[in-house]
Short mmCIF file of N, CA and C in Angstrom, two decimals:
data_model
loop_
_atom_site.label_atom_id
_atom_site.label_comp_id
_atom_site.label_asym_id
_atom_site.label_seq_id
_atom_site.Cartn_x
_atom_site.Cartn_y
_atom_site.Cartn_z
N UNK A 75 7.17 0.21 -23.36
CA UNK A 75 6.33 -0.24 -22.33
C UNK A 75 6.99 0.21 -20.93
N UNK A 76 5.85 0.54 -19.95
CA UNK A 76 6.10 0.96 -18.75
C UNK A 76 6.58 0.01 -17.99
N UNK A 77 7.22 0.35 -16.66
CA UNK A 77 7.67 -0.69 -15.94
C UNK A 77 6.58 -0.95 -15.03
N UNK A 78 6.18 -1.93 -14.31
CA UNK A 78 5.50 -2.35 -13.38
C UNK A 78 5.89 -2.04 -12.17
N UNK A 79 5.67 -1.24 -11.23
CA UNK A 79 6.16 -0.94 -9.81
C UNK A 79 5.53 -1.65 -9.14
N UNK A 80 4.10 -2.28 -9.07
CA UNK A 80 3.74 -2.84 -8.15
C UNK A 80 2.61 -3.85 -8.88
N UNK A 81 2.53 -5.28 -8.25
CA UNK A 81 1.89 -6.49 -9.03
C UNK A 81 1.40 -7.26 -7.88
N UNK A 82 -0.09 -7.60 -7.92
CA UNK A 82 -0.61 -8.32 -6.88
C UNK A 82 -1.13 -9.38 -7.70
N UNK A 83 -0.55 -10.88 -7.12
CA UNK A 83 -1.26 -12.00 -7.72
C UNK A 83 -1.72 -12.98 -6.66
N UNK A 84 -2.67 -13.37 -7.11
CA UNK A 84 -3.87 -14.59 -6.41
C UNK A 84 -3.68 -14.02 -4.85
N UNK A 85 -3.95 -12.97 -4.59
CA UNK A 85 -3.97 -12.68 -3.17
C UNK A 85 -5.31 -12.98 -2.82
N UNK A 86 -5.45 -13.62 -1.02
CA UNK A 86 -6.72 -14.09 -0.68
C UNK A 86 -6.55 -13.63 0.80
N UNK A 87 -7.57 -13.01 1.38
CA UNK A 87 -7.75 -12.86 2.67
C UNK A 87 -8.90 -13.25 3.08
N UNK A 88 -9.07 -14.08 4.17
CA UNK A 88 -10.33 -14.57 4.67
C UNK A 88 -10.56 -14.11 6.11
N UNK A 89 -11.55 -13.61 6.43
CA UNK A 89 -12.13 -12.72 7.71
C UNK A 89 -13.06 -13.87 8.22
N UNK A 90 -12.82 -15.05 8.99
CA UNK A 90 -13.55 -16.15 9.61
C UNK A 90 -14.93 -16.32 8.79
N UNK A 91 -14.76 -16.37 7.65
CA UNK A 91 -15.87 -16.79 6.55
C UNK A 91 -16.72 -15.79 6.50
N UNK A 92 -16.67 -14.51 6.94
CA UNK A 92 -17.46 -13.38 6.69
C UNK A 92 -17.36 -12.33 5.68
N UNK A 93 -16.03 -12.33 5.34
CA UNK A 93 -15.67 -11.63 4.07
C UNK A 93 -14.26 -12.36 3.62
N UNK A 94 -14.37 -12.17 2.29
CA UNK A 94 -13.28 -12.97 1.50
C UNK A 94 -12.66 -11.90 0.45
N UNK A 95 -11.64 -11.59 0.42
CA UNK A 95 -10.91 -10.67 -0.49
C UNK A 95 -10.33 -11.65 -1.48
N UNK A 96 -10.35 -11.27 -2.64
CA UNK A 96 -9.48 -12.36 -3.56
C UNK A 96 -9.28 -11.30 -5.13
N UNK A 97 -8.08 -11.30 -5.16
CA UNK A 97 -7.27 -10.33 -6.12
C UNK A 97 -6.67 -11.22 -7.13
N UNK A 98 -6.86 -11.67 -8.27
CA UNK A 98 -6.20 -12.42 -9.19
C UNK A 98 -5.31 -11.68 -9.47
N UNK A 99 -5.16 -10.81 -10.30
CA UNK A 99 -4.07 -10.00 -10.99
C UNK A 99 -4.50 -8.42 -10.90
N UNK A 100 -3.43 -7.49 -10.26
CA UNK A 100 -3.48 -6.15 -10.11
C UNK A 100 -2.12 -5.73 -10.48
N UNK A 101 -1.99 -4.66 -11.22
CA UNK A 101 -0.50 -4.25 -11.47
C UNK A 101 -0.66 -2.78 -11.65
N UNK A 102 0.33 -2.13 -11.23
CA UNK A 102 0.30 -0.53 -11.26
C UNK A 102 1.84 -0.12 -12.17
N UNK A 103 1.65 0.51 -13.23
CA UNK A 103 2.93 0.82 -13.90
C UNK A 103 3.39 2.25 -13.40
N UNK A 104 4.92 2.58 -13.59
CA UNK A 104 5.30 3.67 -13.19
C UNK A 104 4.58 4.84 -13.89
N UNK A 105 4.50 5.99 -13.10
CA UNK A 105 4.01 7.25 -13.73
C UNK A 105 2.61 7.23 -13.79
N UNK A 106 1.90 6.12 -13.50
CA UNK A 106 0.59 5.95 -13.68
C UNK A 106 -0.40 6.13 -12.08
N UNK A 107 -1.93 6.37 -12.33
CA UNK A 107 -2.39 6.47 -11.30
C UNK A 107 -3.49 5.39 -11.16
N UNK A 108 -3.66 4.73 -9.82
CA UNK A 108 -4.62 3.68 -9.88
C UNK A 108 -5.48 4.07 -8.76
N UNK A 109 -6.84 4.06 -9.37
CA UNK A 109 -8.12 4.45 -8.30
C UNK A 109 -8.60 2.90 -7.82
N UNK A 110 -8.83 2.71 -6.58
CA UNK A 110 -9.51 1.48 -6.06
C UNK A 110 -10.86 1.90 -5.47
N UNK A 111 -12.00 1.81 -6.11
CA UNK A 111 -13.31 2.33 -5.79
C UNK A 111 -14.27 1.29 -5.53
N UNK A 112 -15.33 1.51 -4.97
CA UNK A 112 -16.19 0.42 -4.33
C UNK A 112 -17.14 0.57 -3.39
N UNK A 113 -18.14 0.08 -3.17
CA UNK A 113 -18.86 0.20 -1.80
C UNK A 113 -18.29 0.06 -0.62
N UNK A 114 -19.16 0.36 0.35
CA UNK A 114 -18.53 0.21 1.77
C UNK A 114 -18.27 -1.46 1.99
N UNK A 115 -17.22 -2.11 2.58
CA UNK A 115 -17.14 -3.35 2.89
C UNK A 115 -16.67 -4.26 1.81
N UNK A 116 -16.36 -3.91 0.65
CA UNK A 116 -15.88 -4.62 -0.49
C UNK A 116 -14.32 -4.91 -0.23
N UNK A 117 -13.66 -4.28 0.43
CA UNK A 117 -12.19 -4.85 0.72
C UNK A 117 -11.17 -3.78 0.18
N UNK A 118 -11.32 -2.62 -0.08
CA UNK A 118 -10.56 -1.42 -0.56
C UNK A 118 -9.68 -1.44 0.67
N UNK A 119 -9.73 -0.93 1.76
CA UNK A 119 -9.16 -0.76 2.85
C UNK A 119 -8.30 -1.79 3.33
N UNK A 120 -8.73 -3.34 2.96
CA UNK A 120 -8.07 -4.47 3.37
C UNK A 120 -7.01 -4.71 2.50
N UNK A 121 -7.24 -4.42 1.11
CA UNK A 121 -6.25 -4.51 0.04
C UNK A 121 -4.95 -3.16 0.17
N UNK A 122 -5.51 -2.21 0.80
CA UNK A 122 -4.36 -1.11 1.06
C UNK A 122 -3.59 -1.42 2.18
N UNK A 123 -4.13 -2.18 3.17
CA UNK A 123 -3.48 -2.43 4.08
C UNK A 123 -2.38 -3.53 4.08
N UNK A 124 -2.92 -4.68 3.22
CA UNK A 124 -2.30 -5.76 2.88
C UNK A 124 -1.01 -5.35 1.93
N UNK A 125 -0.96 -4.33 1.26
CA UNK A 125 -0.05 -3.62 0.28
C UNK A 125 1.00 -3.13 1.03
N UNK A 126 0.45 -2.28 1.89
CA UNK A 126 1.29 -1.66 2.89
C UNK A 126 1.96 -2.25 4.13
N UNK A 127 1.76 -3.79 4.06
CA UNK A 127 2.15 -4.66 5.05
C UNK A 127 1.78 -4.42 6.56
N UNK A 128 0.48 -3.80 6.50
CA UNK A 128 -0.12 -3.44 7.96
C UNK A 128 -1.07 -4.76 8.29
N UNK A 129 -0.96 -5.44 7.28
CA UNK A 129 -1.84 -6.86 7.58
C UNK A 129 -1.44 -7.91 6.56
N UNK A 130 -1.44 -9.40 6.94
CA UNK A 130 -1.01 -10.43 6.55
C UNK A 130 -2.18 -10.98 5.65
N UNK A 131 -1.76 -11.30 4.32
CA UNK A 131 -2.77 -12.11 3.60
C UNK A 131 -2.87 -13.56 3.90
N UNK A 132 -3.73 -14.43 3.46
CA UNK A 132 -3.95 -15.80 3.70
C UNK A 132 -2.81 -16.41 2.75
N UNK A 133 -2.84 -15.85 1.59
CA UNK A 133 -2.03 -16.53 0.35
C UNK A 133 -1.79 -15.60 -0.58
N UNK A 134 -0.98 -15.62 -1.69
CA UNK A 134 -0.76 -14.64 -2.72
C UNK A 134 0.72 -14.21 -2.82
N UNK A 135 0.78 -13.18 -3.76
CA UNK A 135 2.13 -12.52 -3.82
C UNK A 135 1.91 -10.98 -4.16
N UNK A 136 2.80 -10.40 -3.74
CA UNK A 136 2.72 -8.74 -3.75
C UNK A 136 4.47 -8.55 -4.23
N UNK A 137 4.47 -7.90 -5.43
CA UNK A 137 5.80 -7.72 -5.90
C UNK A 137 5.73 -6.16 -6.24
N UNK A 138 6.88 -5.59 -5.45
CA UNK A 138 7.06 -3.87 -5.22
C UNK A 138 8.42 -3.84 -6.06
N UNK A 139 8.61 -3.30 -7.04
CA UNK A 139 9.77 -2.97 -7.74
C UNK A 139 10.47 -4.48 -8.16
N UNK A 140 9.69 -5.23 -8.40
CA UNK A 140 10.18 -6.82 -8.61
C UNK A 140 10.44 -7.58 -7.54
N UNK A 141 10.55 -7.16 -6.39
CA UNK A 141 10.63 -7.72 -5.14
C UNK A 141 9.40 -8.42 -4.40
N UNK A 142 9.54 -9.97 -4.11
CA UNK A 142 8.17 -10.26 -3.42
C UNK A 142 8.30 -9.86 -1.90
N UNK A 143 7.30 -8.71 -1.76
CA UNK A 143 7.49 -8.25 -0.31
C UNK A 143 7.13 -9.07 0.60
N UNK A 144 6.18 -10.10 0.29
CA UNK A 144 5.48 -10.85 1.57
C UNK A 144 6.32 -12.34 1.71
N UNK A 145 7.86 -12.25 1.12
CA UNK A 145 8.76 -13.40 1.36
C UNK A 145 9.34 -12.81 2.82
N UNK A 146 9.73 -14.23 3.65
CA UNK A 146 10.07 -14.12 5.09
C UNK A 146 11.45 -13.60 4.88
N UNK A 147 12.20 -13.63 3.77
CA UNK A 147 13.47 -13.32 3.71
C UNK A 147 13.87 -11.74 3.30
N UNK A 148 12.47 -11.03 3.32
CA UNK A 148 12.60 -9.63 2.92
C UNK A 148 12.62 -8.64 4.03
N UNK A 149 13.56 -7.69 4.16
CA UNK A 149 13.33 -6.63 5.26
C UNK A 149 12.10 -5.77 5.33
N UNK A 150 11.12 -6.05 6.11
CA UNK A 150 9.82 -5.47 6.00
C UNK A 150 10.06 -3.76 6.15
N UNK A 151 11.16 -3.43 7.21
CA UNK A 151 10.93 -2.29 7.66
C UNK A 151 11.59 -1.28 6.43
N UNK A 152 12.51 -2.11 5.59
CA UNK A 152 13.00 -1.22 4.47
C UNK A 152 11.72 -1.04 3.57
N UNK A 153 11.23 -2.02 2.98
CA UNK A 153 9.97 -2.06 2.06
C UNK A 153 9.05 -0.95 2.68
N UNK A 154 8.48 -1.07 3.80
CA UNK A 154 7.84 0.11 4.57
C UNK A 154 8.35 1.51 4.36
N UNK A 155 9.52 1.63 4.33
CA UNK A 155 9.98 2.89 4.12
C UNK A 155 10.16 3.50 2.88
N UNK A 156 9.75 2.64 1.86
CA UNK A 156 9.60 3.26 0.65
C UNK A 156 8.15 3.45 -0.06
N UNK A 157 7.12 3.16 0.70
CA UNK A 157 5.87 3.43 0.54
C UNK A 157 4.99 3.89 1.87
N UNK A 158 4.00 4.44 1.44
CA UNK A 158 3.31 5.23 2.51
C UNK A 158 1.66 4.97 2.25
N UNK A 159 0.86 5.20 3.25
CA UNK A 159 -0.44 5.08 3.12
C UNK A 159 -1.14 6.32 4.00
N UNK A 160 -2.04 7.08 3.39
CA UNK A 160 -2.87 8.23 4.21
C UNK A 160 -4.32 7.92 4.17
N UNK A 161 -4.88 7.34 5.22
CA UNK A 161 -6.18 7.20 5.27
C UNK A 161 -7.08 8.39 5.12
N UNK A 162 -8.37 8.28 4.71
CA UNK A 162 -9.32 9.15 4.60
C UNK A 162 -9.49 9.97 6.10
N UNK A 163 -9.62 9.33 6.92
CA UNK A 163 -10.13 9.70 8.41
C UNK A 163 -8.59 9.70 9.08
N UNK A 164 -8.13 10.91 9.40
CA UNK A 164 -6.87 10.86 10.13
C UNK A 164 -6.94 10.18 11.55
N UNK A 165 -5.90 9.07 11.77
CA UNK A 165 -6.21 8.26 12.93
C UNK A 165 -5.00 9.02 14.26
N UNK A 166 -4.24 9.41 13.71
CA UNK A 166 -3.25 10.04 14.60
C UNK A 166 -3.12 11.35 15.02
N UNK A 167 -3.45 12.39 13.65
CA UNK A 167 -3.41 13.61 13.96
C UNK A 167 -4.69 14.08 13.58
N UNK A 168 -5.16 15.05 14.38
CA UNK A 168 -6.46 15.87 14.08
C UNK A 168 -6.38 16.86 13.10
N UNK A 169 -5.56 16.73 11.74
CA UNK A 169 -5.29 17.58 10.88
C UNK A 169 -5.76 17.01 9.34
N UNK A 170 -5.54 17.67 8.05
CA UNK A 170 -6.07 17.68 6.93
C UNK A 170 -5.19 16.44 6.35
N UNK A 171 -5.55 16.06 5.44
CA UNK A 171 -4.92 14.85 4.40
C UNK A 171 -3.54 15.40 4.18
N UNK A 172 -3.49 16.61 3.34
CA UNK A 172 -2.46 17.40 3.09
C UNK A 172 -1.46 17.53 4.25
N UNK A 173 -1.79 18.11 5.31
CA UNK A 173 -0.81 17.96 6.76
C UNK A 173 -0.25 17.01 6.93
N UNK A 174 -1.07 15.83 6.79
CA UNK A 174 -0.46 14.34 7.28
C UNK A 174 0.41 13.71 6.24
N UNK A 175 0.34 14.22 4.96
CA UNK A 175 1.27 13.72 3.91
C UNK A 175 2.33 14.57 4.14
N UNK A 176 2.46 15.81 4.33
CA UNK A 176 3.55 16.74 4.64
C UNK A 176 4.40 16.29 5.91
N UNK A 177 3.63 15.96 6.87
CA UNK A 177 4.31 15.36 8.01
C UNK A 177 5.20 14.08 7.53
N UNK A 178 4.47 13.34 6.68
CA UNK A 178 5.13 11.84 6.51
C UNK A 178 6.50 12.16 5.77
N UNK A 179 6.34 13.41 4.88
CA UNK A 179 7.48 13.74 3.89
C UNK A 179 8.71 14.14 4.70
N UNK A 180 8.10 15.20 5.87
CA UNK A 180 9.07 15.74 6.69
C UNK A 180 9.98 14.67 7.57
N UNK A 181 9.35 13.65 8.05
CA UNK A 181 9.70 12.61 8.82
C UNK A 181 10.77 11.87 8.16
N UNK A 182 10.57 11.81 6.87
CA UNK A 182 11.58 10.91 5.93
C UNK A 182 12.48 12.05 5.32
N UNK A 183 12.50 13.15 5.68
CA UNK A 183 13.48 14.30 5.56
C UNK A 183 13.19 14.34 3.84
N UNK A 184 12.29 14.34 3.22
CA UNK A 184 11.77 14.58 1.79
C UNK A 184 11.25 16.15 1.85
N UNK A 185 11.47 16.96 0.78
CA UNK A 185 11.02 18.06 0.51
C UNK A 185 9.84 17.85 -0.58
N UNK A 186 8.76 18.66 -0.36
CA UNK A 186 7.72 18.59 -1.26
C UNK A 186 8.25 19.62 -2.63
N UNK A 187 7.99 19.12 -3.85
CA UNK A 187 8.66 19.86 -4.69
C UNK A 187 7.64 20.69 -5.46
N UNK A 188 7.97 21.81 -5.81
CA UNK A 188 6.94 22.61 -6.69
C UNK A 188 6.91 22.16 -8.05
N UNK A 189 5.69 22.39 -8.52
CA UNK A 189 5.60 22.13 -9.98
C UNK A 189 5.86 23.27 -10.72
#
């Protein structure tokens, strides 16, 4: 059995009654790919922002490598260094997604491994 590296349980986010995100159970195993698809406004970006600690949910749990990253006792900076998000539209730099990813790796002093 593969190890679950990300698990989202009973996650809820309400935007003033106009939009509600509710994820009962979502998990991602090591060495697997997860695609989140759906129409505009269905909550894809909100979910990604919450998982990456860019927004706070109203309730629920997110476990990253078995650690509840929404706990008040967790060093959020340490967790943020372990994950990254690259949005489709570059907000900071007018470059390609590839170049934005490489920049993130360079800032973390990581090298892109050749296959």
